[in-house]
C-alpha atoms as a printed R data frame, in Angstrom:
    type eleno elety resid chain resno      x       y       z
1   ATOM     1    CA   MET     A     1  0.000   0.000   0.000
2   ATOM     2    CA   LYS     A     2  2.861   2.375   0.807
3   ATOM     3    CA   SER     A     3  4.500   1.708  -2.562
4   ATOM     4    CA   ILE     A     4  1.203   2.324  -4.385
5   ATOM     5    CA   PHE     A     5  0.883   5.686  -2.600
6   ATOM     6    CA   ALA     A     6  4.432   6.678  -3.588
7   ATOM     7    CA   ILE     A     7  3.859   5.682  -7.224
8   ATOM     8    CA   PHE     A     8  0.545   7.575  -7.244
9   ATOM     9    CA   LEU     A     9  2.248  10.774  -6.115
10  ATOM    10    CA   THR     A    10  4.958  10.275  -8.724
11  ATOM    11    CA   LEU     A    11  2.606   9.700 -11.658
12  ATOM    12    CA   LEU     A    12  0.065  12.337 -10.698
13  ATOM    13    CA   SER     A    13  2.225  15.206 -11.899
14  ATOM    14    CA   VAL     A    14  3.399  13.770 -15.241
15  ATOM    15    CA   GLN     A    15  1.948  16.521 -17.406
16  ATOM    16    CA   ALA     A    16  3.170  19.539 -19.384
17  ATOM    17    CA   PHE     A    17  4.927  22.020 -17.069
18  ATOM    18    CA   SER     A    18  6.191  25.372 -18.203
19  ATOM    19    CA   GLN     A    19  7.227  27.406 -15.158
20  ATOM    20    CA   LYS     A    20 11.002  27.763 -14.719
21  ATOM    21    CA   THR     A    21 11.072  29.385 -11.267
22  ATOM    22    CA   PRO     A    22 11.805  26.857  -8.484
23  ATOM    23    CA   LEU     A    23  9.026  26.218  -5.978
24  ATOM    24    CA   PHE     A    24 11.602  27.033  -3.301
25  ATOM    25    CA   THR     A    25 15.354  27.613  -3.028
26  ATOM    26    CA   ARG     A    26 15.787  26.511   0.618
27  ATOM    27    CA   ALA     A    27 13.692  23.960   2.490
28  ATOM    28    CA   LEU     A    28 13.627  21.427   5.323
29  ATOM    29    CA   SER     A    29 12.233  17.970   4.542
30  ATOM    30    CA   LEU     A    30 10.874  15.312   6.911
31  ATOM    31    CA   GLU     A    31 10.462  11.957   5.162
32  ATOM    32    CA   TYR     A    32  9.620   8.322   5.726
33  ATOM    33    CA   ASP     A    33 11.217   5.818   3.368
34  ATOM    34    CA   ASP     A    34 11.331   2.081   2.905
35  ATOM    35    CA   VAL     A    35 14.840   1.022   1.857
36  ATOM    36    CA   SER     A    36 16.947  -2.129   1.588
37  ATOM    37    CA   VAL     A    37 18.182  -2.045   5.191
38  ATOM    38    CA   GLY     A    38 14.689  -1.438   6.597
39  ATOM    39    CA   ARG     A    39 12.723   1.730   7.272
40  ATOM    40    CA   ASN     A    40 13.869   5.274   8.083
41  ATOM    41    CA   PHE     A    41 12.782   8.706   9.148
42  ATOM    42    CA   ASN     A    42 14.914  11.373   7.450
43  ATOM    43    CA   LEU     A    43 15.493  15.054   8.198
44  ATOM    44    CA   THR     A    44 17.254  16.846   5.344
45  ATOM    45    CA   TYR     A    45 18.076  20.367   4.195
46  ATOM    46    CA   HIS     A    46 17.466  21.202   0.509
47  ATOM    47    CA   HIS     A    47 19.464  23.912  -1.258
48  ATOM    48    CA   ALA     A    48 18.859  24.993  -4.868
49  ATOM    49    CA   VAL     A    49 22.091  25.637  -6.785
50  ATOM    50    CA   SER     A    50 20.358  26.694 -10.018
51  ATOM    51    CA   LYS     A    51 16.836  26.931 -11.460
52  ATOM    52    CA   THR     A    52 16.723  23.176 -12.065
53  ATOM    53    CA   TRP     A    53 19.379  21.599  -9.798
54  ATOM    54    CA   ALA     A    54 19.320  21.162  -6.014
55  ATOM    55    CA   LEU     A    55 21.435  19.429  -3.380
56  ATOM    56    CA   TYR     A    56 20.207  17.908  -0.136
57  ATOM    57    CA   GLY     A    57 21.753  16.363   2.936
58  ATOM    58    CA   GLY     A    58 20.920  15.402   6.476
59  ATOM    59    CA   ILE     A    59 20.470  12.560   8.926
60  ATOM    60    CA   LYS     A    60 18.444   9.363   8.838
61  ATOM    61    CA   TYR     A    61 17.006   7.411  11.769
62  ATOM    62    CA   HIS     A    62 16.724   3.640  11.354
63  ATOM    63    CA   ILE     A    63 13.491   2.143  12.751
64  ATOM    64    CA   ASN     A    64 14.010  -1.256  14.374
65  ATOM    65    CA   ARG     A    65 11.525  -4.040  13.663
66  ATOM    66    CA   PHE     A    66  9.684  -5.426  16.686
67  ATOM    67    CA   GLY     A    67  9.817  -9.008  15.433
68  ATOM    68    CA   THR     A    68 12.789 -11.026  14.214
69  ATOM    69    CA   PRO     A    69 12.346 -12.074  10.555
70  ATOM    70    CA   ASP     A    70 13.526 -15.417   9.231
71  ATOM    71    CA   ASN     A    71 16.251 -15.270   6.626
72  ATOM    72    CA   GLN     A    72 13.974 -16.032   3.607
73  ATOM    73    CA   HIS     A    73 17.208 -16.519   1.648
74  ATOM    74    CA   ASN     A    74 18.069 -12.870   2.400
75  ATOM    75    CA   THR     A    75 21.139 -12.245   4.501
76  ATOM    76    CA   PHE     A    76 21.003  -8.452   4.376
77  ATOM    77    CA   ILE     A    77 17.766  -7.120   2.839
78  ATOM    78    CA   LYS     A    78 15.404  -5.854   5.582
79  ATOM    79    CA   ARG     A    79 17.597  -7.489   8.235
80  ATOM    80    CA   PHE     A    80 19.342  -4.475   9.764
81  ATOM    81    CA   TYR     A    81 18.935  -3.730  13.447
82  ATOM    82    CA   ALA     A    82 20.290  -0.889  15.602
83  ATOM    83    CA   GLU     A    83 21.801  -2.751  18.537
84  ATOM    84    CA   LYS     A    84 23.244   0.465  19.995
85  ATOM    85    CA   GLN     A    85 21.656   3.912  20.039
86  ATOM    86    CA   ILE     A    86 24.295   5.364  17.701
87  ATOM    87    CA   GLN     A    87 23.435   2.733  15.085
88  ATOM    88    CA   HIS     A    88 19.983   4.273  14.616
89  ATOM    89    CA   PHE     A    89 21.597   7.294  12.977
90  ATOM    90    CA   GLY     A    90 23.021   7.485   9.476
91  ATOM    91    CA   LEU     A    91 23.742   9.857   6.631
92  ATOM    92    CA   LYS     A    92 21.541  10.825   3.671
93  ATOM    93    CA   LEU     A    93 22.784  12.902   0.710
94  ATOM    94    CA   GLY     A    94 21.467  13.532  -2.760
95  ATOM    95    CA   LEU     A    95 21.035  15.554  -5.917
96  ATOM    96    CA   GLU     A    96 17.794  16.576  -7.675
97  ATOM    97    CA   LYS     A    97 17.114  17.715 -11.229
98  ATOM    98    CA   ALA     A    98 13.738  19.310 -12.053
99  ATOM    99    CA   ILE     A    99 12.173  17.829 -15.186
100 ATOM   100    CA   TYR     A   100  8.771  19.537 -15.361
101 ATOM   101    CA   ARG     A   101  7.286  22.234 -13.185
102 ATOM   102    CA   SER     A   102  4.119  24.285 -12.691
103 ATOM   103    CA   ALA     A   103  3.204  26.894 -10.106
104 ATOM   104    CA   THR     A   104  1.979  24.183  -7.704
105 ATOM   105    CA   ALA     A   105  3.787  20.937  -8.637
106 ATOM   106    CA   GLU     A   106  7.094  19.549  -9.786
107 ATOM   107    CA   LEU     A   107  8.435  16.318 -11.282
108 ATOM   108    CA   TYR     A   108 12.125  15.643 -10.657
109 ATOM   109    CA   ALA     A   109 14.802  13.004 -11.150
110 ATOM   110    CA   TYR     A   110 17.234  12.334  -8.344
111 ATOM   111    CA   TYR     A   111 20.265  10.452  -7.053
112 ATOM   112    CA   ASP     A   112 20.174   9.352  -3.404
113 ATOM   113    CA   PHE     A   113 22.986   8.076  -1.170
114 ATOM   114    CA   GLN     A   114 22.467   6.623   2.296
115 ATOM   115    CA   PHE     A   115 25.012   5.343   4.804
116 ATOM   116    CA   THR     A   116 24.087   2.989   7.650
117 ATOM   117    CA   ARG     A   117 26.230   1.194  10.220
118 ATOM   118    CA   ALA     A   118 24.320  -1.442  12.195
119 ATOM   119    CA   ILE     A   119 24.081  -5.193  12.753
120 ATOM   120    CA   ILE     A   120 21.916  -7.708  10.911
121 ATOM   121    CA   ARG     A   121 19.432  -9.862  12.810
122 ATOM   122    CA   HIS     A   122 17.283 -12.797  11.697
123 ATOM   123    CA   THR     A   123 16.273 -16.279  12.775
124 ATOM   124    CA   ASP     A   124 18.026 -19.154  11.076
125 ATOM   125    CA   TYR     A   125 19.293 -22.718  11.375
126 ATOM   126    CA   SER     A   126 22.981 -22.837  12.301
127 ATOM   127    CA   PRO     A   127 25.184 -25.962  12.256
128 ATOM   128    CA   TYR     A   128 26.738 -26.890  15.595
129 ATOM   129    CA   GLY     A   129 28.059 -30.428  15.108
130 ATOM   130    CA   ILE     A   130 27.962 -33.844  13.429
131 ATOM   131    CA   ASP     A   131 26.516 -37.000  14.941
132 ATOM   132    CA   SER     A   132 28.045 -40.496  14.797
133 ATOM   133    CA   ALA     A   133 26.297 -41.210  11.484
134 ATOM   134    CA   GLY     A   134 27.879 -38.178   9.865
135 ATOM   135    CA   THR     A   135 24.673 -36.122   9.857
136 ATOM   136    CA   TYR     A   136 25.037 -32.394  10.438
137 ATOM   137    CA   LEU     A   137 23.175 -31.103  13.475
138 ATOM   138    CA   TYR     A   138 21.519 -27.678  13.489
139 ATOM   139    CA   THR     A   139 20.115 -25.346  16.101
140 ATOM   140    CA   TYR     A   140 17.365 -22.798  15.408
141 ATOM   141    CA   GLY     A   141 17.822 -19.334  16.860
142 ATOM   142    CA   THR     A   142 18.547 -15.663  16.312
143 ATOM   143    CA   PHE     A   143 21.538 -14.855  14.128
144 ATOM   144    CA   LEU     A   144 23.336 -11.594  14.954
145 ATOM   145    CA   PHE     A   145 26.285 -10.210  13.027
146 ATOM   146    CA   GLY     A   146 28.018  -6.883  12.726
147 ATOM   147    CA   PRO     A   147 28.269  -4.027  12.659
148 ATOM   148    CA   ILE     A   148 28.115  -3.749   8.863
149 ATOM   149    CA   ASN     A   149 28.714  -0.594   6.822
150 ATOM   150    CA   THR     A   150 26.170  -0.090   4.042
151 ATOM   151    CA   TYR     A   151 26.362   2.335   1.120
152 ATOM   152    CA   GLU     A   152 23.019   2.582  -0.695
153 ATOM   153    CA   ASN     A   153 22.979   4.280  -4.098
154 ATOM   154    CA   THR     A   154 19.725   4.731  -6.025
155 ATOM   155    CA   PHE     A   155 18.392   6.726  -8.994
156 ATOM   156    CA   GLY     A   156 14.717   7.560  -9.324
157 ATOM   157    CA   VAL     A   157 11.904  10.050  -9.826
158 ATOM   158    CA   GLY     A   158  9.771  12.012  -7.400
159 ATOM   159    CA   THR     A   159  7.078  14.657  -7.242
160 ATOM   160    CA   ARG     A   160  6.174  17.472  -4.907
161 ATOM   161    CA   PHE     A   161  2.887  19.364  -4.594
162 ATOM   162    CA   LYS     A   162  2.240  22.721  -3.014
163 ATOM   163    CA   LEU     A   163 -0.188  22.620  -0.077
164 ATOM   164    CA   THR     A   164  0.297  26.189   1.187
165 ATOM   165    CA   ASP     A   165  2.815  28.945   0.556
166 ATOM   166    CA   LYS     A   166  5.198  27.183   2.949
167 ATOM   167    CA   LEU     A   167  4.235  23.497   2.926
168 ATOM   168    CA   PHE     A   168  4.748  20.826   0.245
169 ATOM   169    CA   ILE     A   169  4.027  17.103   0.087
170 ATOM   170    CA   LYS     A   170  6.341  14.765  -1.831
171 ATOM   171    CA   GLY     A   171  6.584  11.161  -3.012
172 ATOM   172    CA   PHE     A   172  9.517   9.303  -4.551
173 ATOM   173    CA   ILE     A   173 10.633   5.907  -5.838
174 ATOM   174    CA   SER     A   174 14.023   4.620  -7.029
175 ATOM   175    CA   GLY     A   175 16.273   1.632  -7.668
176 ATOM   176    CA   GLY     A   176 19.979   0.938  -7.567
177 ATOM   177    CA   ALA     A   177 22.652  -0.991  -5.702
178 ATOM   178    CA   MET     A   178 24.049  -1.356  -2.197
179 ATOM   179    CA   LEU     A   179 27.647  -2.073  -1.208
180 ATOM   180    CA   LEU     A   180 28.264  -3.704   2.179
181 ATOM   181    CA   THR     A   181 31.588  -3.980   4.020
182 ATOM   182    CA   PHE     A   182 32.316  -5.923   7.211
183 ATOM   183    CA   LYS     A   183 34.849  -8.021   9.102
184 ATOM   184    CA   MET     A   184 34.514 -11.738   8.393
185 ATOM   185    CA   ASN     A   185 34.479 -12.784  12.073
186 ATOM   186    CA   ASP     A   186 32.216 -11.189  14.667
187 ATOM   187    CA   PHE     A   187 33.705 -12.178  18.008
188 ATOM   188    CA   ASP     A   188 31.077 -10.276  20.041
189 ATOM   189    CA   HIS     A   189 28.163 -12.338  18.647
190 ATOM   190    CA   LYS     A   190 30.306 -15.419  17.881
191 ATOM   191    CA   THR     A   191 29.176 -15.470  14.243
192 ATOM   192    CA   ALA     A   192 30.837 -15.115  10.865
193 ATOM   193    CA   LEU     A   193 30.160 -14.415   7.191
194 ATOM   194    CA   VAL     A   194 32.172 -15.426   4.152
195 ATOM   195    CA   GLY     A   195 34.396 -12.644   2.819
196 ATOM   196    CA   ASN     A   196 34.449  -9.018   3.889
197 ATOM   197    CA   SER     A   197 32.086  -7.341   1.399
198 ATOM   198    CA   ASP     A   198 28.926  -7.965  -0.594
199 ATOM   199    CA   PHE     A   199 26.639  -6.351  -3.165
200 ATOM   200    CA   GLU     A   200 22.848  -6.213  -3.519
201 ATOM   201    CA   PHE     A   201 20.397  -4.721  -6.021
202 ATOM   202    CA   ILE     A   202 17.912  -2.568  -4.127
203 ATOM   203    CA   ARG     A   203 14.877  -0.289  -4.386
204 ATOM   204    CA   MET     A   204 13.485   2.585  -2.328
205 ATOM   205    CA   PHE     A   205 10.158   4.399  -2.016
206 ATOM   206    CA   GLY     A   206  8.767   6.942   0.386
207 ATOM   207    CA   ALA     A   207  6.877  10.140   1.067
208 ATOM   208    CA   GLY     A   208  7.391  13.277   3.093
209 ATOM   209    CA   ILE     A   209  6.545  16.866   3.838
210 ATOM   210    CA   GLU     A   210  8.698  19.916   3.131
211 ATOM   211    CA   TYR     A   211  8.776  23.348   4.755
212 ATOM   212    CA   LYS     A   212  9.913  26.259   2.587
213 ATOM   213    CA   LEU     A   213 12.563  28.466   4.170
214 ATOM   214    CA   ARG     A   214 13.095  30.666   1.138
């Protein structure tokens, strides 16, 4: 349902725009997004550098899941968990390019980068020994590993609509890739992964509200 809402906001403004003046040149944005590591709240500052280009940057807050998911053949996707308070916080940066614009709406393309450092957590079967017949024995429990550094890079499209002179609503959707780096052995959780890096194809969608500063 959340993805349908984001797509709806994106497609709603695909029409002929003619206005060249930006809807704002400075703004604060509060967003919710669903990304490869999980879900975030983001607070970012947007700064127009020309009539069609803008930069943004700020902090993200990772929302922990209440339950522990099984692995579902996914080691990393939707498995991140902030074990320590500092691991809730990450970095969000990006670049926007206005494609079409009217006095009350805008369609834009964007590049988004997000950095997260947290552990992964899921339930799984782990081998712990071999019986006399040579059969591997497994135990079922919670698998913890990390922390892992993640670098999410996505390209997508978004829209924003003017609600008042100061307030705007936005929706966005994108796809891309995520690089993960980690140490092979986690001595704190007594777990390990093969290698020291990995790569995943990812997607992102979300919505938010913006407050015009200028």
